[in-house]
Coordinates of C-alpha atoms and ligand atoms in Angstrom, one line a residue:
X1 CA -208.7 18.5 49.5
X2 CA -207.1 15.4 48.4
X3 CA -207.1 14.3 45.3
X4 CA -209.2 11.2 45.8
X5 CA -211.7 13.8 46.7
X6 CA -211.1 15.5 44.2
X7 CA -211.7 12.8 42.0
X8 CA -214.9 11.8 43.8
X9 CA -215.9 15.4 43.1
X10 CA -214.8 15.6 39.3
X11 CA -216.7 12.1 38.6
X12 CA -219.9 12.9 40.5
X13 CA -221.4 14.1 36.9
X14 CA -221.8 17.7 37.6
X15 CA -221.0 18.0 34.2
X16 CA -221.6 21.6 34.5
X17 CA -192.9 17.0 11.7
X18 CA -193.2 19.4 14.1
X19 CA -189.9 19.8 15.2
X20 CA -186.6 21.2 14.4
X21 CA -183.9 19.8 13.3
X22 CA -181.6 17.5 15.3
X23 CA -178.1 17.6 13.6
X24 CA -176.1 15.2 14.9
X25 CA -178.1 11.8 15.5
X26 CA -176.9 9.4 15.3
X27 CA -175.5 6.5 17.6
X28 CA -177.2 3.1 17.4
X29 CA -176.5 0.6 20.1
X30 CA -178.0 -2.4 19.6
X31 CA -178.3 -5.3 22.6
X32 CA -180.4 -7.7 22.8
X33 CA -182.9 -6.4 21.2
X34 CA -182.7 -3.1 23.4
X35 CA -182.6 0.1 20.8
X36 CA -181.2 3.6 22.0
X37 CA -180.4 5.8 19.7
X38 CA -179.0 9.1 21.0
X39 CA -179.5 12.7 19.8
X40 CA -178.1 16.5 20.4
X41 CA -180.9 18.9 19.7
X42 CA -179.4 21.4 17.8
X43 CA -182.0 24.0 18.3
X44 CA -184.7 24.1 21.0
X45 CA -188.2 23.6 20.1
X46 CA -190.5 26.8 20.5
X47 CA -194.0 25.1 21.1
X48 CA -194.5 22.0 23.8
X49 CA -195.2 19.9 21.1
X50 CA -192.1 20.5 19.2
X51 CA -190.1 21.1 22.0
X52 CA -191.7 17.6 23.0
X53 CA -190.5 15.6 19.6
X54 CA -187.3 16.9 19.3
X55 CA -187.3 14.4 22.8
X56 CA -188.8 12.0 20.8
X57 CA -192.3 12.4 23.1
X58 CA -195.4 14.0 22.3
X59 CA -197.4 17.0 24.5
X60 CA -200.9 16.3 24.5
X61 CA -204.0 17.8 25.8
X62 CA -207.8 16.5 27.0
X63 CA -210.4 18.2 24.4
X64 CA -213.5 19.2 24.8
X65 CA -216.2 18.7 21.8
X66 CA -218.2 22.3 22.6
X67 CA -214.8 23.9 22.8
X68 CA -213.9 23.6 19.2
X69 CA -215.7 26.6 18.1
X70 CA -213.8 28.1 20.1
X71 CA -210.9 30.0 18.4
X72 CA -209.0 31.1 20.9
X73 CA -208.8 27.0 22.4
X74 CA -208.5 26.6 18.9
X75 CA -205.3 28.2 18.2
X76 CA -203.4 26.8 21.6
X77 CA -204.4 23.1 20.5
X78 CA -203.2 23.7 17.0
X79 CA -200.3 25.3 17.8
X80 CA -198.7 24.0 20.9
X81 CA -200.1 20.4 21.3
X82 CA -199.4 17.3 19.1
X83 CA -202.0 14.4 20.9
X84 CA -205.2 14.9 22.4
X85 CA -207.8 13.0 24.9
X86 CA -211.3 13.4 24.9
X87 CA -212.1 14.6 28.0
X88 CA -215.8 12.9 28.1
X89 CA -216.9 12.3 24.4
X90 CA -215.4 8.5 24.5
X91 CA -216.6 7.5 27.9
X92 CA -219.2 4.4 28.2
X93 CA -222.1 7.2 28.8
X94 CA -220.8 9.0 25.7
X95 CA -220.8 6.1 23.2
X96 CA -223.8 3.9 24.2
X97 CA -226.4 5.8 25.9
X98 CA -228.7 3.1 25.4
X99 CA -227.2 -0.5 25.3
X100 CA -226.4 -1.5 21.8
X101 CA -227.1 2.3 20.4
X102 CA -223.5 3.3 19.4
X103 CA -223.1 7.0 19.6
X104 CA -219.7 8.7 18.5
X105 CA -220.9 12.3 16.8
X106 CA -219.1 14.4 19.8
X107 CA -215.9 11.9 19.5
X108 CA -215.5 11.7 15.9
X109 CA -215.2 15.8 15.7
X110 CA -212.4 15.4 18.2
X111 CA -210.7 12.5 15.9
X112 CA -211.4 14.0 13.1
X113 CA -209.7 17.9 14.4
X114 CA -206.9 15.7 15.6
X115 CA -206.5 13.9 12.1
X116 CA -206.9 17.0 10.1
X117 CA -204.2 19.2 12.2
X118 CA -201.7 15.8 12.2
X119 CA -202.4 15.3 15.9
X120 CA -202.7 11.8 17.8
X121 CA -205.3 11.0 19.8
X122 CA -205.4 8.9 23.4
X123 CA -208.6 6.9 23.4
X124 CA -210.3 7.4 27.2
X125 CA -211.9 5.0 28.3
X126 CA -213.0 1.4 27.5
X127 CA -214.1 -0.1 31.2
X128 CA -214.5 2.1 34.3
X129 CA -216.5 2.3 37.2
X130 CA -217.4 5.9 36.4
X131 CA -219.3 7.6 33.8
X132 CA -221.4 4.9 32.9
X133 CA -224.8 4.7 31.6
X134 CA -227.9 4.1 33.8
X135 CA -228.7 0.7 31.6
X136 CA -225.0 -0.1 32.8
X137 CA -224.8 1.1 36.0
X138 CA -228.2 -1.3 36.8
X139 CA -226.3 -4.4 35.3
X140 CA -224.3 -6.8 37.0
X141 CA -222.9 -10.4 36.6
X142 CA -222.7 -12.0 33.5
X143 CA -225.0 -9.5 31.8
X144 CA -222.9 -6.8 32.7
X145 CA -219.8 -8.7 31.1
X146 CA -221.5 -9.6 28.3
X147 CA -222.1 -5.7 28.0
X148 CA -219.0 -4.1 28.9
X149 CA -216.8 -6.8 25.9
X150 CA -219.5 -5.4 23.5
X151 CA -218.6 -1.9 24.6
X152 CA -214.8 -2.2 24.2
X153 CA -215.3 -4.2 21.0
X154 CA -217.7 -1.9 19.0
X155 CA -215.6 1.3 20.6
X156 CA -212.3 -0.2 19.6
X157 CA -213.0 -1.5 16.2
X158 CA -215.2 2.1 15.4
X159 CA -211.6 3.9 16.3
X160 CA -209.5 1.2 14.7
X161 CA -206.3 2.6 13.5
X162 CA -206.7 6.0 14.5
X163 CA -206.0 5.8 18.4
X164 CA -202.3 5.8 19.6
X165 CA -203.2 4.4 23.1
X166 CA -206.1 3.1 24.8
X167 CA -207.0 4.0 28.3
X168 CA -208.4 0.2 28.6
X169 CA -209.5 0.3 31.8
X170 CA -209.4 3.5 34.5
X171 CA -209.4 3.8 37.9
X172 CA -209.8 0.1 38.8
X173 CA -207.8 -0.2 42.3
X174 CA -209.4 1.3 45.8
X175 CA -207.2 4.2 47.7
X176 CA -205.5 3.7 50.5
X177 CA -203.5 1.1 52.3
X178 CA -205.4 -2.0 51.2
X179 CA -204.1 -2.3 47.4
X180 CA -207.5 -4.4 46.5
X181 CA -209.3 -3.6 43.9
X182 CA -212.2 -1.0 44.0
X183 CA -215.3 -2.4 44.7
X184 CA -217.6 -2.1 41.9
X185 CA -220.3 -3.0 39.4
X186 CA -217.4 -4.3 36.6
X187 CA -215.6 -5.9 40.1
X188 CA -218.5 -8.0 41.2
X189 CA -218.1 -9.8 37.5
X190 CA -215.1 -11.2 38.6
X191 CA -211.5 -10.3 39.2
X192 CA -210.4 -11.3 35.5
X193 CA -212.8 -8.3 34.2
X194 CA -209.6 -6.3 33.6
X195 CA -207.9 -8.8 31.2
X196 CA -210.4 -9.6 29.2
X197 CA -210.8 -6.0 28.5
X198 CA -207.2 -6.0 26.9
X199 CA -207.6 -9.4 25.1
X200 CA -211.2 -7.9 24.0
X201 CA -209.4 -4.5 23.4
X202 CA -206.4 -6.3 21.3
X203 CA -208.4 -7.7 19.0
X204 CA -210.7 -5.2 18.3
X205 CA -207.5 -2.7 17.6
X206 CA -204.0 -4.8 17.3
X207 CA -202.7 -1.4 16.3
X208 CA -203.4 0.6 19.1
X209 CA -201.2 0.6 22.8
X210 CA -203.2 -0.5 25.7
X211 CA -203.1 1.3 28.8
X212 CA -204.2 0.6 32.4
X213 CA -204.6 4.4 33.4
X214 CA -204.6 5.4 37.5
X215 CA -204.4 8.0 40.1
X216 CA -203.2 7.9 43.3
X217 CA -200.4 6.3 41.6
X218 CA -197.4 8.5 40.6
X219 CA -195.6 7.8 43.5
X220 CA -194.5 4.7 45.4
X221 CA -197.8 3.6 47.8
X222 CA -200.0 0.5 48.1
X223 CA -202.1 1.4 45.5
X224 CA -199.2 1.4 43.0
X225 CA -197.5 -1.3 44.4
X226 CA -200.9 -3.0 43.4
X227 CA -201.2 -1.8 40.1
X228 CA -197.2 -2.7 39.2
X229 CA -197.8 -6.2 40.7
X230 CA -200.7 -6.5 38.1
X231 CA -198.9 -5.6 35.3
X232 CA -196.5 -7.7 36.3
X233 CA -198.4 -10.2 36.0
X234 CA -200.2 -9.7 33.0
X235 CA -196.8 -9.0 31.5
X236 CA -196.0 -12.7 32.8
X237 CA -198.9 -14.3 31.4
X238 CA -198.9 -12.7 28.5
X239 CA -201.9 -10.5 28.9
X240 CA -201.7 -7.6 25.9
X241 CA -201.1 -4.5 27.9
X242 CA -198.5 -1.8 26.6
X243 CA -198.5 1.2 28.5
X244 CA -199.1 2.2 32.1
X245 CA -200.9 6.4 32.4
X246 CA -200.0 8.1 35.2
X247 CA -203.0 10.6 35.8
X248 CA -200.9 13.1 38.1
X249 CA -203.7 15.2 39.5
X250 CA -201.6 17.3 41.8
X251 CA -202.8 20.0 44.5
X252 CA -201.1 21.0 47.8
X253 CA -202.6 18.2 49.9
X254 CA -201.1 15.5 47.1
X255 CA -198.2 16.9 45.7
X256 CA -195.2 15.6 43.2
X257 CA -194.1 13.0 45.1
X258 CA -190.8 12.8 45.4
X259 CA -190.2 9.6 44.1
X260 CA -192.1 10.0 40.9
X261 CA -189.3 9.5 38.5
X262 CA -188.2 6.7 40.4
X263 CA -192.1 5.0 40.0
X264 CA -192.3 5.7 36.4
X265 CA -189.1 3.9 35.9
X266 CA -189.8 0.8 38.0
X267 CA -192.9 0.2 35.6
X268 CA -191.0 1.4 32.7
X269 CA -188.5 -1.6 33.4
X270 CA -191.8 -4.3 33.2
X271 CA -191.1 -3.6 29.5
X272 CA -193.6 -1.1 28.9
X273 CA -194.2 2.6 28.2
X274 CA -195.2 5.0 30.8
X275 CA -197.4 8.2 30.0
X276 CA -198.3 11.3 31.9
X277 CA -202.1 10.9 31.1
X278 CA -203.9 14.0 32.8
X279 CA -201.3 16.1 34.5
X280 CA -202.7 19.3 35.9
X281 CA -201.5 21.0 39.4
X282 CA -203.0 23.3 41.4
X283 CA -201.6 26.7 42.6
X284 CA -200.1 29.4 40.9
X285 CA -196.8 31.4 40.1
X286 CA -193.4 29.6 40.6
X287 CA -194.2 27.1 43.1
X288 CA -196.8 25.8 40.2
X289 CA -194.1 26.2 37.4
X290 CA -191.4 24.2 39.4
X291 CA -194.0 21.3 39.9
X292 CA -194.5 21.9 36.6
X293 CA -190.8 21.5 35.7
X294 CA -190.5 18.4 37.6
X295 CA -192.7 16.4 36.1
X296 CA -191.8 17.3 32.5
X297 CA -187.9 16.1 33.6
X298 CA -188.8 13.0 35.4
X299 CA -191.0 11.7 32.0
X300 CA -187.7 13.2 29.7
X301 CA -185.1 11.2 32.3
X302 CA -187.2 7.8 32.0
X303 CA -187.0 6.5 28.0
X304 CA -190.3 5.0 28.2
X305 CA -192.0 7.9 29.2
X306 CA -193.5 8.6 25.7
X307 CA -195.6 11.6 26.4
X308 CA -197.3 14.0 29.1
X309 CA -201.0 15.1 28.4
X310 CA -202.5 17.8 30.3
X311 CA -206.1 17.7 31.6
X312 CA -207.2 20.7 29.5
X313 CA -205.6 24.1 27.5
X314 CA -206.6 27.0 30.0
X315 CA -207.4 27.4 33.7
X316 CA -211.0 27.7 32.7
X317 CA -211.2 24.6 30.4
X318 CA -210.0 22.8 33.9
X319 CA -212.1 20.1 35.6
X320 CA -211.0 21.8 38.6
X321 CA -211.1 25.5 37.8
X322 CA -210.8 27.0 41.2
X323 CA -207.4 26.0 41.4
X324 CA -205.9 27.6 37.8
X325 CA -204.2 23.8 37.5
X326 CA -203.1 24.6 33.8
X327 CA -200.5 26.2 31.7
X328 CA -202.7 29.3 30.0
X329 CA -204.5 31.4 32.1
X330 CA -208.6 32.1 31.4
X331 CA -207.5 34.4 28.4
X332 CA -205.0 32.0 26.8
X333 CA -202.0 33.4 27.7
X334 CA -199.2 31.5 28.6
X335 CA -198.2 31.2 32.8
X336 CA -195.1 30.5 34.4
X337 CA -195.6 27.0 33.9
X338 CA -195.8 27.2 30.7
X339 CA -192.6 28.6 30.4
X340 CA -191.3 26.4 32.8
X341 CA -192.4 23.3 31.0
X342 CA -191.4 24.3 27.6
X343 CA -188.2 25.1 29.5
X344 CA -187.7 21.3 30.7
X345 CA -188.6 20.1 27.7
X346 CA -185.6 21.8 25.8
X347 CA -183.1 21.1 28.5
X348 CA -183.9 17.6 28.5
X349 CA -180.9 15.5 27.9
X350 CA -182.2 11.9 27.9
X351 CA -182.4 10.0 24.5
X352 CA -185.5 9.5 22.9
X353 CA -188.3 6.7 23.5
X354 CA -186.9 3.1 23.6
X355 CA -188.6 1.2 20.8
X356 CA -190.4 -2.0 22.0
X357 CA -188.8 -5.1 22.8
X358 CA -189.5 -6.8 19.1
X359 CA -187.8 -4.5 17.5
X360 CA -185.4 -4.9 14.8
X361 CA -182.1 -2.8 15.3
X362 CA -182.4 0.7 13.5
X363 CA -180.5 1.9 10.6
X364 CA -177.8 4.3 11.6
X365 CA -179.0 7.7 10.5
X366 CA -176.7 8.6 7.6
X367 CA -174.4 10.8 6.6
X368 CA -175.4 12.0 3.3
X369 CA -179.0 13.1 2.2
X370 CA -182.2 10.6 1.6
X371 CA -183.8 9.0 4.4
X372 CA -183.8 5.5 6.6
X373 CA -186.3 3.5 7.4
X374 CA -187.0 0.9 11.0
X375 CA -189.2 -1.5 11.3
X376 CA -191.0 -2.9 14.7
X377 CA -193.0 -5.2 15.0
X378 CA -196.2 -6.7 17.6
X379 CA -197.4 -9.8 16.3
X380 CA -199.7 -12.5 17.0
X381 CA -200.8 -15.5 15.5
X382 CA -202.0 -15.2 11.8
X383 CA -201.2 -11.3 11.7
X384 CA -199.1 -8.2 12.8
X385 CA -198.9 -4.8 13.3
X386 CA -195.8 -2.9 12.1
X387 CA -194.2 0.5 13.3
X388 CA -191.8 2.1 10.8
X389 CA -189.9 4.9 11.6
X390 CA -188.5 6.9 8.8
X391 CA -185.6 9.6 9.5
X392 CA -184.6 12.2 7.1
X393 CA -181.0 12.5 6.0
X394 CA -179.0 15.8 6.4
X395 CA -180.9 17.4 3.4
X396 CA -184.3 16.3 5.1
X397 CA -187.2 15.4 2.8
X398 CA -190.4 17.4 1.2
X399 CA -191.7 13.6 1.0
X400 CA -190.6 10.3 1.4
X401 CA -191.6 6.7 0.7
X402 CA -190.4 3.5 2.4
X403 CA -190.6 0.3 0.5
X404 CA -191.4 -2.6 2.6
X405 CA -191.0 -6.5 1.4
X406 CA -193.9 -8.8 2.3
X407 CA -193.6 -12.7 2.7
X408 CA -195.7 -14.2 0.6
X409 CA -199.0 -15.2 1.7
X410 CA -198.7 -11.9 3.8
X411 CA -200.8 -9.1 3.1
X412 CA -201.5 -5.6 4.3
X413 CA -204.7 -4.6 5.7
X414 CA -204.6 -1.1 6.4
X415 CA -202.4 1.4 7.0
X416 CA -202.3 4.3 9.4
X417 CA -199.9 7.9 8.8
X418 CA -199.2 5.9 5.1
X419 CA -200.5 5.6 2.0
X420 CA -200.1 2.2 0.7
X421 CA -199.7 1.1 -2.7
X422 CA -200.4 -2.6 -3.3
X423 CA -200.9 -4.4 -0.3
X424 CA -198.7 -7.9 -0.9
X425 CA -195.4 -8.4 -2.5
X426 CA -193.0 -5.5 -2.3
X427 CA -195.5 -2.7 -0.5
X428 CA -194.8 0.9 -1.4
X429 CA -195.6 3.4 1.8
X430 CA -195.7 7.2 1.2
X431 CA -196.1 9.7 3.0
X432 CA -199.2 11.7 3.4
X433 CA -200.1 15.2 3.8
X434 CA -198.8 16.2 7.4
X435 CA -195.6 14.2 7.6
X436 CA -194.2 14.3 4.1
X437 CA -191.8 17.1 5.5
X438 CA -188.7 16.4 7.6
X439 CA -185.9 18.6 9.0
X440 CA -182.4 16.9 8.8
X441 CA -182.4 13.8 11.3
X442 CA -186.0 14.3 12.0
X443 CA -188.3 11.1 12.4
X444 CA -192.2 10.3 11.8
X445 CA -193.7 6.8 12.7
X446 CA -196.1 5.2 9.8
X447 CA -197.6 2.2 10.6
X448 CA -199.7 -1.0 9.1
X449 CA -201.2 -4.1 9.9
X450 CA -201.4 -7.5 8.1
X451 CA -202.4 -10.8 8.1
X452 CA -199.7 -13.7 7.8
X453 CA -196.3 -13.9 8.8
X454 CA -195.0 -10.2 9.0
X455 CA -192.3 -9.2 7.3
X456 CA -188.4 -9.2 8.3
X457 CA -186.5 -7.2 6.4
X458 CA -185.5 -3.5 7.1
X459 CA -187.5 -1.4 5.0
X460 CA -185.7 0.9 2.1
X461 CA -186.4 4.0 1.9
X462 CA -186.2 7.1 -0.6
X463 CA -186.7 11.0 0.1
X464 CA -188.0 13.1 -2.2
Ligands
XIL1 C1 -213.3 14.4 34.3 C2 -213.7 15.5 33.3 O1 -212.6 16.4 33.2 C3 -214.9 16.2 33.7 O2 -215.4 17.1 32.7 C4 -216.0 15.2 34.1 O3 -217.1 15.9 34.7 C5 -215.5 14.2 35.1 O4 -214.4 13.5 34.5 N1 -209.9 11.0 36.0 C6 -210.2 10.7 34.7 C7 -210.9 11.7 33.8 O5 -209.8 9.6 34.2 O6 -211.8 11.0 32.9 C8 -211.7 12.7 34.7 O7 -212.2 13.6 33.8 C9 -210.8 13.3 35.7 C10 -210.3 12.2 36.6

C-alpha cells in the first residue's frame, strides 16, 4: 500500500535539562549573522530525549488524550520523550464541533501533561482538508474563510505561548506528478488560503514557529518541488512561515528515500527549520531499525533539523498497527529500532541547531563556573518575541537567572519557560521548576514577548 493510501485510509475517520553534560563546548563562529557553535558530547545520552538534546534537538511523540491513564504509555512518554503532538485533540473537528463553540478539554490535558513533565508540545493542525467538522466541511467561499481565520485565531491565541511549532496548515498539495494544489473545500476559497493562515496564525501566537507540514514529501518529487517553491516564495514575500514538517510515513512500497538528507537540507537552506513531524515505518527487526537509523542521521547531519516526532509510543498506539511502525512493541518494550535510533542519536556528530537568522552572536561558553546567556530575536512592527538561551558554566547551575535590559517604552508581555520579575526597565528572568538545573555546558531556551522596540543587548546572566 502506498502511503497516500495509507493516508486516505488513516484520515477516512475510522477513529476506531534532560541531558548530560557536554564538556568541552565551546567554539563560536560568528558570520553574518550565521551562529554555529560546536560541541563534543562527553557522555551519550541514555533516553531519546536526552540523547536528542545533547544534539541540541528534541524527540517527540503524537499523544493520545484516553491514553493518559495509561501507565505503562505513561512512563515511555515521561521518560524517553521531551515534545509531544496531539494526535487528534487539536484538529478543527476537535476544537469547534459546532462553529463558534470552542472545545479544548481533550487538548488542554495533553498541554497541560506536557507542561507539568517540562515537555514541548507541536500544535497539529490549524487548516486542513481533513478532519473537519460537518458545519465546515458544508462551507465554502467566503463563509468558509471567514470560518477557518476564526478557527486559527481562537486556536492560536487559546495556546498562546505554550506551543513550540504550529502545524499551520497540513496536507495542502495533491500527489503525484502535477505539483498543484489539492483540490479542496479551503482550495476553492482561493489559492492565498495558505498565507493568510500564517499571517492569521502570527498574530494570534508571535511566539510560536509556523510550519507547513506534508507527506509525500521527504524526498525529492513534484510534490516537494511544489511545496519548496512555495516556501520560497513566502520566504520572498515575507510571508511568516518558520519551519517545514516532514511527516515520513514510511512502508515497503514508500520507503526512506534516498535523497532524504539531501531534501531536508535544500529547504533547510530557504532559511528555515526542518522537523521530522510523524515519523513511523513499517516492518520489523533490522531492516526497520536501519530505516530507523537513517532518518535519525540525516535530521542530526542537517543543523536545522530541530527535532524528529514519532506518530505514537508503541506498535499498538499506531495509526497503522498492522505494520508495528514504532519503536516499543504492544507491551512497551523497546525494539531494535529503538536501539538503533537511540544509537544514531549518540553518534551524531553534527553541531547543534543553527539559531535563526536575527540572531545576535552567542557568548562563548566560559571557562570558569556561572552561566551565559543569548539572545534572538523575531520581530515585527510595534513588538517582539525573544529566545534566550542560557548555558551553564563548568560547575553547572541548580538555578539560574538572566537579566535582560529593555528600551524604554518597551515592555514585556508574557513570558514562556521564565519567570519574569518586572516587566520594563532592566527585566529579571529566572528559571522555573523544570529547567533551573543544568549539567556543565548544558543549555535551556526561555523566551518572552514584548511590545516596542526589543531589546539589543546580550543578556547577563548569574547561576545559582
Ligand atoms: C491520524 C491519526 O493518527 C488517527 O488517529 C486519525 O484517525 C487520522 O489521523 N497525517 C497527519 C495526521 O497529519 O494528523 C494523521 O493522524 C496521520 C497522517
Amino acid at each position: 500500500m502506498s502511503s497516500s493510501a495509507l493516508h486516505d485510509r488513516g484520515n477516512a475517520r475510522v477513529r476506531t535539562g534532560r541531558r548530560a553534560a557536554l564538556v568541552s563546548a565551546a567554539v563560536g563562529t560568528v558570520a553574518a549573522g550565521m551562529v554555529l557553535a560546536l560541541a563534543t558530547a562527553a557522555s551519550a545520552g541514555t533516553t531519546l530525549a536526552t540523547a536528542a538534546a545533547e544534539k541540541g534537538r528534541y524527540f517527540g511523540t503524537a499523544v493520545a488524550a484516553n491514553k493518559l491513564s495509561d501507565s505503562t504509555y505513561v512512563g515511555i512518554l515521561n521518560r524517553e520523550f521531551d515534545m509531544v503532538t496531539p494526535e487528534n485533540e487539536m484538529k478543527w473537528d476537535a476544537t469547534e464541533p459546532s462553529q463558534g463553540q470552542f472545545n479544548y478539554t481533550n487538548a488542554d490535558r495533553i498541554v497541560g501533561h506536557a507542561q507539568t513533565n517540562g515537555m514541548r508540545v507541536r500544535g497539529h493542525a490549524l487548516a486542513w482538508h481533513s478532519q473537519q467538522p460537518g458545519w465546515a466541511q458544508n462551507l465554502s467561499g467566503s463563509a468558509l474563510r471567514s470560518a477557518m481565520v476564526n478557527h486559527v485565531t481562537q486556536v492560536a491565541t487559546h495556546y498562546r505561548g505554550k506551543i513550540h511549532s504550529w502545524d499551520v496548515v497540513n496536507e495542502a498539495f495533491a500527489d503525484g506528478g502535477s505539483g498543484a494544489r489539492r483540490d479542496s473545500n479551503l482550495q476553492r476559497t482561493g489559492n492565498d488560503w495558505i498565507e493568510v493562515a500564517f499571517r492569521t496564525a502570527r498574530t494570534a501566537d508571535p511566539g510560536a514557529k509556523l510550519c507547513y507540514n506534508d507527506y509525500n514529501t521527504d524526498g525529492q518529487n513534484a510534490k516537494s518541488n511544489a511545496v519548496y517553491a512555495m516556501v520560497s516564495d513566502f520566504k520572498a514575500r515575507g510571508v511568516p512561515i518558520d519551519c517545514v514538517g516532514f511527516q515520513s510515513h514510511f512502508n515497503s512500497a514508500s520507503p526512506v528515500p534516498a535523497d532524504y538528507q539531501a531534501n531536508l537540507q535544500r529547504f533547510a537552506n530557504l532559511g528555515l527549520d526542518v522537523q521530522i513531524t510523524e515519523l513511523d515505518i513499517e516492518g520489523s527487526g533490522t531492516a526497520q531499525a536501519n530505516s530507523f537509523a537513517n532518518v535519525t542521521k540525516a535530521c542530526l547531519a542537517v543543523s536545522r533539523c530541530t527535532g524528529i516526532s514519532v506518530w505514537g509510543i508503541r506498535d499498538t498506539d499506531s495509526w497503522r498497527a498492522s505494520g508495528t511502525p514504532l519503536l516499543f512493541d504492544g507491551n512497551g518494550n523497546k525494539k531494535a529500532a529503538y536501539t538503533a535510533t537511540l544509537d544514531a542519536l549518540n553518534g551524531g556528530t553534527t553541531p547543534p541547531t543553527s539559531a535563526p537568522s536575527t540572531t545576535a552572536p552567542p557568548t562563548t561558553p566560559p571557562p570558569g563556573t556561572g552561566c551565559t546567556a543569548s539572545l534572538s530575536l523575531q520581530t515585527w512592527t510595534g513588538g517582539f518575541v525573544a529566545t534566550v538561551r542560557v548555558t551553564a558554566g563548568s560547575a553547572g547551575t541548580n538555578g539560574w537567572a538572566a537579566t535582560v535590559t529593555l528600551p524604554a517604552g518597551t515592555a514585556v508581555t508574557n513570558a514562556w519557560n521564565a519567570q519574569n520579575s518586572g516587566s520594563t526597565g532592566t527585566v529579571r528572568f529566572g528559571n522555573v521548576a523544570y529547567n533551573g538545573q543544568l549539567t556543565a555546558g548544558q543549555s535551556t531556551e526561555f523566551g518572552f514577548q514584548g511590545t516596542g522596540t526589543p531589546p539589543s543587548d546580550t543578556p547577563s546572566c548569574t547561576a545559582s
